PDB file of C-alpha atoms in Angstrom:
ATOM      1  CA  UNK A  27      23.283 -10.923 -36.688  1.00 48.00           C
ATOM      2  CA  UNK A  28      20.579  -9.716 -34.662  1.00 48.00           C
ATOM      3  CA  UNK A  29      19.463 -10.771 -31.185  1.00 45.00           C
ATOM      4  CA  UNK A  30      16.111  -9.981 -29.747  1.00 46.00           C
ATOM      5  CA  UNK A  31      15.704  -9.924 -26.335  1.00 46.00           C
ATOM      6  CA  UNK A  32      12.383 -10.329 -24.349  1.00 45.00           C
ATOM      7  CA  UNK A  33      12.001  -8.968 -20.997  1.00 52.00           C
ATOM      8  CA  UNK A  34       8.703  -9.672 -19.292  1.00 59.00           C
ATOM      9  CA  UNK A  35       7.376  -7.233 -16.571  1.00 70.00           C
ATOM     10  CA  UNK A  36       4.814  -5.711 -14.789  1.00 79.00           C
ATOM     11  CA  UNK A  37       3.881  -2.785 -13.116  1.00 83.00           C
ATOM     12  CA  UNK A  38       3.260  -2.594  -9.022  1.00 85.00           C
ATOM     13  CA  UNK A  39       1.522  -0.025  -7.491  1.00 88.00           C
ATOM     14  CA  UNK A  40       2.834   1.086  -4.216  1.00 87.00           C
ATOM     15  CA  UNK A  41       0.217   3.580  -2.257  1.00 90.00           C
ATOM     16  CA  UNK A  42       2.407   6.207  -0.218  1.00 90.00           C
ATOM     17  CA  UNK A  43      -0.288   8.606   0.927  1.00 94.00           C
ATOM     18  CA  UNK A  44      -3.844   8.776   0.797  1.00 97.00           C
ATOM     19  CA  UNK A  45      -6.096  11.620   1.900  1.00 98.00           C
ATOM     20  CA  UNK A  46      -9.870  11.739   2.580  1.00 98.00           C
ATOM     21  CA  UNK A  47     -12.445  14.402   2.429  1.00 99.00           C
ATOM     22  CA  UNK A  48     -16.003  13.785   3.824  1.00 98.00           C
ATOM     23  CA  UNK A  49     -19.484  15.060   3.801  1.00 98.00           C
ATOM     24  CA  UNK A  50     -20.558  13.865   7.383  1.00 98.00           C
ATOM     25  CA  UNK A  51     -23.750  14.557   6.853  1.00 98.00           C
ATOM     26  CA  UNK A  52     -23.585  11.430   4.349  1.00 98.00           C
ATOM     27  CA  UNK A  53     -20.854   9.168   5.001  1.00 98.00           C
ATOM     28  CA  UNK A  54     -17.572   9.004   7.225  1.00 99.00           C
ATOM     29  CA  UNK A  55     -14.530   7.177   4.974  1.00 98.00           C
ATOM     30  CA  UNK A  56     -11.463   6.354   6.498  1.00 98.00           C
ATOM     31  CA  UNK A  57      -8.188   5.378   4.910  1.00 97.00           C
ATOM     32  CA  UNK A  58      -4.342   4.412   6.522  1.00 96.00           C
ATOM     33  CA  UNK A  59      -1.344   3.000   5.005  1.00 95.00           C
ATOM     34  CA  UNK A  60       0.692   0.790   6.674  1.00 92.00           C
ATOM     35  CA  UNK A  61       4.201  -0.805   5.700  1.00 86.00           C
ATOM     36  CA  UNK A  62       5.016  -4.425   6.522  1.00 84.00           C
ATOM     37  CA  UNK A  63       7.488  -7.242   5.815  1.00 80.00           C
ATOM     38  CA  UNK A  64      11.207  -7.211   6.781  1.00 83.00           C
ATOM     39  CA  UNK A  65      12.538  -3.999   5.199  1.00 80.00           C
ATOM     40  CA  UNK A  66       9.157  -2.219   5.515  1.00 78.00           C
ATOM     41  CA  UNK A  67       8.781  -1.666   1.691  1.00 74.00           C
ATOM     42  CA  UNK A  68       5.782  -3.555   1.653  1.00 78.00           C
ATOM     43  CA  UNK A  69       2.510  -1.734   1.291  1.00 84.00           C
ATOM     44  CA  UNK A  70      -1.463  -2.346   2.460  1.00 90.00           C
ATOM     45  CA  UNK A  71      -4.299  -0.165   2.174  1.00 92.00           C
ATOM     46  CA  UNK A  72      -6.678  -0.256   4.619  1.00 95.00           C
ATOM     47  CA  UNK A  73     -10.405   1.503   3.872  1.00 96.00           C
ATOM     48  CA  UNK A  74     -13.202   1.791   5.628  1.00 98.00           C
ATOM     49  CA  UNK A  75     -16.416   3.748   4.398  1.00 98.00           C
ATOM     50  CA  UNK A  76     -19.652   4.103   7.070  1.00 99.00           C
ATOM     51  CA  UNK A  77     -22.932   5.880   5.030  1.00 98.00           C
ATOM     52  CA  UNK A  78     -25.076   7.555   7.308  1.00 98.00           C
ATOM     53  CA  UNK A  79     -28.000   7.811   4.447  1.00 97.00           C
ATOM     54  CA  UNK A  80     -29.354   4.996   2.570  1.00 97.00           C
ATOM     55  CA  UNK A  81     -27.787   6.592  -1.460  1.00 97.00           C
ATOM     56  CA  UNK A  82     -29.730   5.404  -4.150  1.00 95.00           C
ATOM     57  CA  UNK A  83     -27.932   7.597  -7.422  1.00 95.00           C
ATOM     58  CA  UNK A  84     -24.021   7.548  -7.168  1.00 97.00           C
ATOM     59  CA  UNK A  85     -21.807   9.381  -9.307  1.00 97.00           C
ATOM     60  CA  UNK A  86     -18.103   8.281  -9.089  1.00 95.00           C
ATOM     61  CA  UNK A  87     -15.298  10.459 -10.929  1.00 95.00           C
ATOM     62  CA  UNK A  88     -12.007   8.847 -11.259  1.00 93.00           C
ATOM     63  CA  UNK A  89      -9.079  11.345 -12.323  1.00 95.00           C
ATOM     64  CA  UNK A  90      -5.476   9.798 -12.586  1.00 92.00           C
ATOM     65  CA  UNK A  91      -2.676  12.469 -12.644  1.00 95.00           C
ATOM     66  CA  UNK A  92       1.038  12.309 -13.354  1.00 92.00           C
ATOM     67  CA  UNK A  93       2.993  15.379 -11.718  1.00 93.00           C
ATOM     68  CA  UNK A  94       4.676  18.041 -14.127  1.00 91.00           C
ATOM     69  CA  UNK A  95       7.990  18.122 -14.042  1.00 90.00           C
ATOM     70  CA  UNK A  96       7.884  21.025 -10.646  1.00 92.00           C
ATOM     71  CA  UNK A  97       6.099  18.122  -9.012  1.00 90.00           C
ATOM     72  CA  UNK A  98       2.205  19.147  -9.247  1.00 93.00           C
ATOM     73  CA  UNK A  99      -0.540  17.486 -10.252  1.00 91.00           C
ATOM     74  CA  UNK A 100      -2.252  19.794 -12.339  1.00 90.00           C
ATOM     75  CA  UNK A 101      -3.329  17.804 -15.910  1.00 92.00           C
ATOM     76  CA  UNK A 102      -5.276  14.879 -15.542  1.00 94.00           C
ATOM     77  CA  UNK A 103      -3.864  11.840 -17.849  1.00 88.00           C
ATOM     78  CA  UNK A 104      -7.563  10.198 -16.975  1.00 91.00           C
ATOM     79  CA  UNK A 105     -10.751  11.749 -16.323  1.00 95.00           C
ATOM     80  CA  UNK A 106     -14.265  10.279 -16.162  1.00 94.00           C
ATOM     81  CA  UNK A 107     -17.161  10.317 -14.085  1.00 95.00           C
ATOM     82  CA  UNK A 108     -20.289   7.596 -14.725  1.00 95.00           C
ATOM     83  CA  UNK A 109     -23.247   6.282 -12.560  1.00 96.00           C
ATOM     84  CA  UNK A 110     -21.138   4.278 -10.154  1.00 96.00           C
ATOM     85  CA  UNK A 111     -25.033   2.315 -10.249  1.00 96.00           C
ATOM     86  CA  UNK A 112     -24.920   2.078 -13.823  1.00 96.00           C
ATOM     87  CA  UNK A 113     -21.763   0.427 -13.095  1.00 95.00           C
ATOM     88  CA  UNK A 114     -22.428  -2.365 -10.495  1.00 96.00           C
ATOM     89  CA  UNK A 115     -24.733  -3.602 -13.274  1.00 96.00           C
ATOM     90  CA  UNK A 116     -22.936  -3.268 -16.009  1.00 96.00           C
ATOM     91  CA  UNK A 117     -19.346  -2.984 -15.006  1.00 94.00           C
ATOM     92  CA  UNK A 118     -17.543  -3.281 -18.607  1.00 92.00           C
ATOM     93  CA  UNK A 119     -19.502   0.563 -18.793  1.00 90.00           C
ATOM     94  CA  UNK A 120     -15.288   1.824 -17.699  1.00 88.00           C
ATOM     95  CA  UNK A 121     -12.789   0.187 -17.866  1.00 85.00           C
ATOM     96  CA  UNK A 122     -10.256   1.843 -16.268  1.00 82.00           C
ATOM     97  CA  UNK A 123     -12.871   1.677 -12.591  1.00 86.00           C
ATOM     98  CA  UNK A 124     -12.948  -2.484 -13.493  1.00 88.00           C
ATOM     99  CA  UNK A 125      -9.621  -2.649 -13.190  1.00 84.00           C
ATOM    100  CA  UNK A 126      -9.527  -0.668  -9.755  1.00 84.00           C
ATOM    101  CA  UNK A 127     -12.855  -2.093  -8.441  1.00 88.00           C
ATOM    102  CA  UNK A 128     -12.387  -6.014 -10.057  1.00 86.00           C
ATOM    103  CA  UNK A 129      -9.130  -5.540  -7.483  1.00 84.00           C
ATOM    104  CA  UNK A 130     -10.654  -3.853  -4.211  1.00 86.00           C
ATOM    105  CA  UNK A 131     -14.081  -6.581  -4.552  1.00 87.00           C
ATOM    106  CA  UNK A 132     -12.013  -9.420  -3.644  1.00 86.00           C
ATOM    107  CA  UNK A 133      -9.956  -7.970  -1.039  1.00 85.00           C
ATOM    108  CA  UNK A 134     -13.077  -6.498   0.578  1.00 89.00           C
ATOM    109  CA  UNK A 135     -16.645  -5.247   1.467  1.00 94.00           C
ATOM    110  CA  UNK A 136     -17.847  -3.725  -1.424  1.00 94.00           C
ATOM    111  CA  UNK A 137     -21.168  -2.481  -3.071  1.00 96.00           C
ATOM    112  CA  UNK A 138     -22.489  -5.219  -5.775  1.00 95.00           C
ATOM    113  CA  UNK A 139     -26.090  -3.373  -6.357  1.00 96.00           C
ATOM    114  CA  UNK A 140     -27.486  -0.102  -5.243  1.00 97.00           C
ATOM    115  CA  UNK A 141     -28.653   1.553  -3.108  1.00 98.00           C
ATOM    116  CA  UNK A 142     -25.670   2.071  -0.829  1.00 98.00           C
ATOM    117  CA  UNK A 143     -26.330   2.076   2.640  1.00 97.00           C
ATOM    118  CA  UNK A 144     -24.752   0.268   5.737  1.00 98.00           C
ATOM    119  CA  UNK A 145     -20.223  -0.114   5.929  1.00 98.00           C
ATOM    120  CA  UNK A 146     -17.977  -0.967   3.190  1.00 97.00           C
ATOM    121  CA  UNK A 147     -14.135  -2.152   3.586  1.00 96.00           C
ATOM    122  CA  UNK A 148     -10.971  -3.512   1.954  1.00 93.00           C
ATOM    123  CA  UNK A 149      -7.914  -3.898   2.825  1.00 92.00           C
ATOM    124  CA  UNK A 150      -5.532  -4.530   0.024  1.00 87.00           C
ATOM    125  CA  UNK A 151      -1.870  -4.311  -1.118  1.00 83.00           C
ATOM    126  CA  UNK A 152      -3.091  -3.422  -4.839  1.00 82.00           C
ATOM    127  CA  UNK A 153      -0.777  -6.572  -5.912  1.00 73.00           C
ATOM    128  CA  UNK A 154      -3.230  -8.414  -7.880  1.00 71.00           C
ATOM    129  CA  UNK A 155      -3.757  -5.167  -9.789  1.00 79.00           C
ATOM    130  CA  UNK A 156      -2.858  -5.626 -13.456  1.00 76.00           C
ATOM    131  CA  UNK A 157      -2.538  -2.518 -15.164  1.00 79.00           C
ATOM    132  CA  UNK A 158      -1.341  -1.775 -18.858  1.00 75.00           C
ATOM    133  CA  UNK A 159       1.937  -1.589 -20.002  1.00 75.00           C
ATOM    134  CA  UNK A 160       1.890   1.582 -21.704  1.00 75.00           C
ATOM    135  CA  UNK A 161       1.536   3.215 -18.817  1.00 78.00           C
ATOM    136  CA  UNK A 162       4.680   5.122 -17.603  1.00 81.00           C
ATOM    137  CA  UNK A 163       6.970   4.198 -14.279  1.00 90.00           C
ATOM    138  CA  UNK A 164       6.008   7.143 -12.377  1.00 92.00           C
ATOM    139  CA  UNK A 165       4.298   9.118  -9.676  1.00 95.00           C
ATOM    140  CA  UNK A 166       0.948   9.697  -9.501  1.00 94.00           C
ATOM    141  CA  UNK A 167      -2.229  10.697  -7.849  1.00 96.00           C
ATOM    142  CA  UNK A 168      -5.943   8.630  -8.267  1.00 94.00           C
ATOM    143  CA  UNK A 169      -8.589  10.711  -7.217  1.00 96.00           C
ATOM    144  CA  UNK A 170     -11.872   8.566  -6.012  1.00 94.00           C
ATOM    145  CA  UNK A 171     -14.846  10.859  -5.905  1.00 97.00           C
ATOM    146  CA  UNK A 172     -18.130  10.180  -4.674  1.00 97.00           C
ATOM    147  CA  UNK A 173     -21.215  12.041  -5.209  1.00 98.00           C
ATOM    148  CA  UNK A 174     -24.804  11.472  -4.884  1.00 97.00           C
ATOM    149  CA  UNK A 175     -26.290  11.628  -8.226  1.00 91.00           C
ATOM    150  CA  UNK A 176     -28.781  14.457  -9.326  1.00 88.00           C
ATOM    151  CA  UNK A 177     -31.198  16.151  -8.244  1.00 86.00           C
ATOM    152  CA  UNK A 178     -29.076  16.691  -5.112  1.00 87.00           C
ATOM    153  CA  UNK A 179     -25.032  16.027  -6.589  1.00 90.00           C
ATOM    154  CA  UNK A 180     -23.698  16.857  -3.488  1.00 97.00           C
ATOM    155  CA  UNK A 181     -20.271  15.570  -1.993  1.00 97.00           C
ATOM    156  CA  UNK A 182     -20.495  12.076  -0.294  1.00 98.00           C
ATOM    157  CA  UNK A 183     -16.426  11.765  -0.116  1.00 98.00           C
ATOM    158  CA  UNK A 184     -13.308  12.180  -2.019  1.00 98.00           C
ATOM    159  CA  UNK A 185     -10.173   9.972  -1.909  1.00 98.00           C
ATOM    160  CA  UNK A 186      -7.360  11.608  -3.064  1.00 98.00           C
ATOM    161  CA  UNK A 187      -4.322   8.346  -3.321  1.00 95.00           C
ATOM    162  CA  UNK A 188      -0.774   9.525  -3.821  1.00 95.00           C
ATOM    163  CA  UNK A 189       1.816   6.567  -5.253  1.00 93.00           C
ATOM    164  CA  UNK A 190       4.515   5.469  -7.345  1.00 92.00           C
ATOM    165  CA  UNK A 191       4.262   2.749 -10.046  1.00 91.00           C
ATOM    166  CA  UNK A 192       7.094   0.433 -10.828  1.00 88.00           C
ATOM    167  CA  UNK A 193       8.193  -2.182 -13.448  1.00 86.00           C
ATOM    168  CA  UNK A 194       9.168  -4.944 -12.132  1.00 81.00           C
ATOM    169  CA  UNK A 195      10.798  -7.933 -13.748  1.00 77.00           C
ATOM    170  CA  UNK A 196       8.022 -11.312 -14.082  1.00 64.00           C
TER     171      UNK A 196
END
């Protein structure tokens, strides 16, 4: 006799640590975690992004890493950059960013159409996020770049966010 048992879950993202490197010449981004509820296991990102220059060509890289077993993240398991305008017009262009960005847009103040200019926010607990199943309970790093797009490509500001994911029963 055989029995087959089905276990629904999902996987929750739980942002530890997140680190931010501007160009203040073009922007000043700002990012905190803080912990909440009773046993303080709870997590919400709070984001804040103030563009000095009106940007009219974005490049965004995403780059999701898993650390090596000594702990570093040194291979990216994702890697893509695209025309973050491109994008806000035709978001099925990635994917992986839809997922992300679908998520942040309703907890926030996002871009919807270039150029960027003026403050964008969110403030989010990345619980609405619904991510694949393949991927692994784990560690990991999600790297955010921004980059004003050619002729110039220079550094608008990187977000470098360190958490775990974890499968959770549904």
């Amino acid at each position: 006799m055989f029995t087959l048992f089905c276990f629904h879950s999902q996987l929750i993202v739980h942002i530890k640590k997140v680190e931010i490197v501007n160009n203040y010449k073009i922007a000043n981004a700002s990012a905190q975690i803080r912990r909440y509820g009773p046993s303080m296991r709870n997590y919400v990102a709070d984001f804040r992004v103030d563009l000095l220059q009106t940007i009219a060509n974005v490049m965004v890289n995403t780059v999701y890493y898993v650390p090596n077993l000594a702990g570093k993240y040194e291979k990216a398991f994702y890697n893509r950059t695209i025309n973050f305008c491109t994008y806000l017009r035709q978001p099925l262009t990635d994917r992986v960013l839809k997922m992300v960005y679908g998520n942040l847009i309703q907890q926030g103040n996002l871009p919807k159409r270039c150029p960027l200019t003026g403050t964008y926010t969110f403030n989010t607990s990345f619980d609405g996020l619904n991510l694949p199943g393949f991927l692994p309970e784990s560690s990991f790093r999600f790297d955010l770049n921004f980059h004003r797009g050619p002729p110039k490509n220079e550094l608008v500001f990187n977000g470098y966010w360190y958490g775990e994911l974890r499968r959770v029963s549904s």
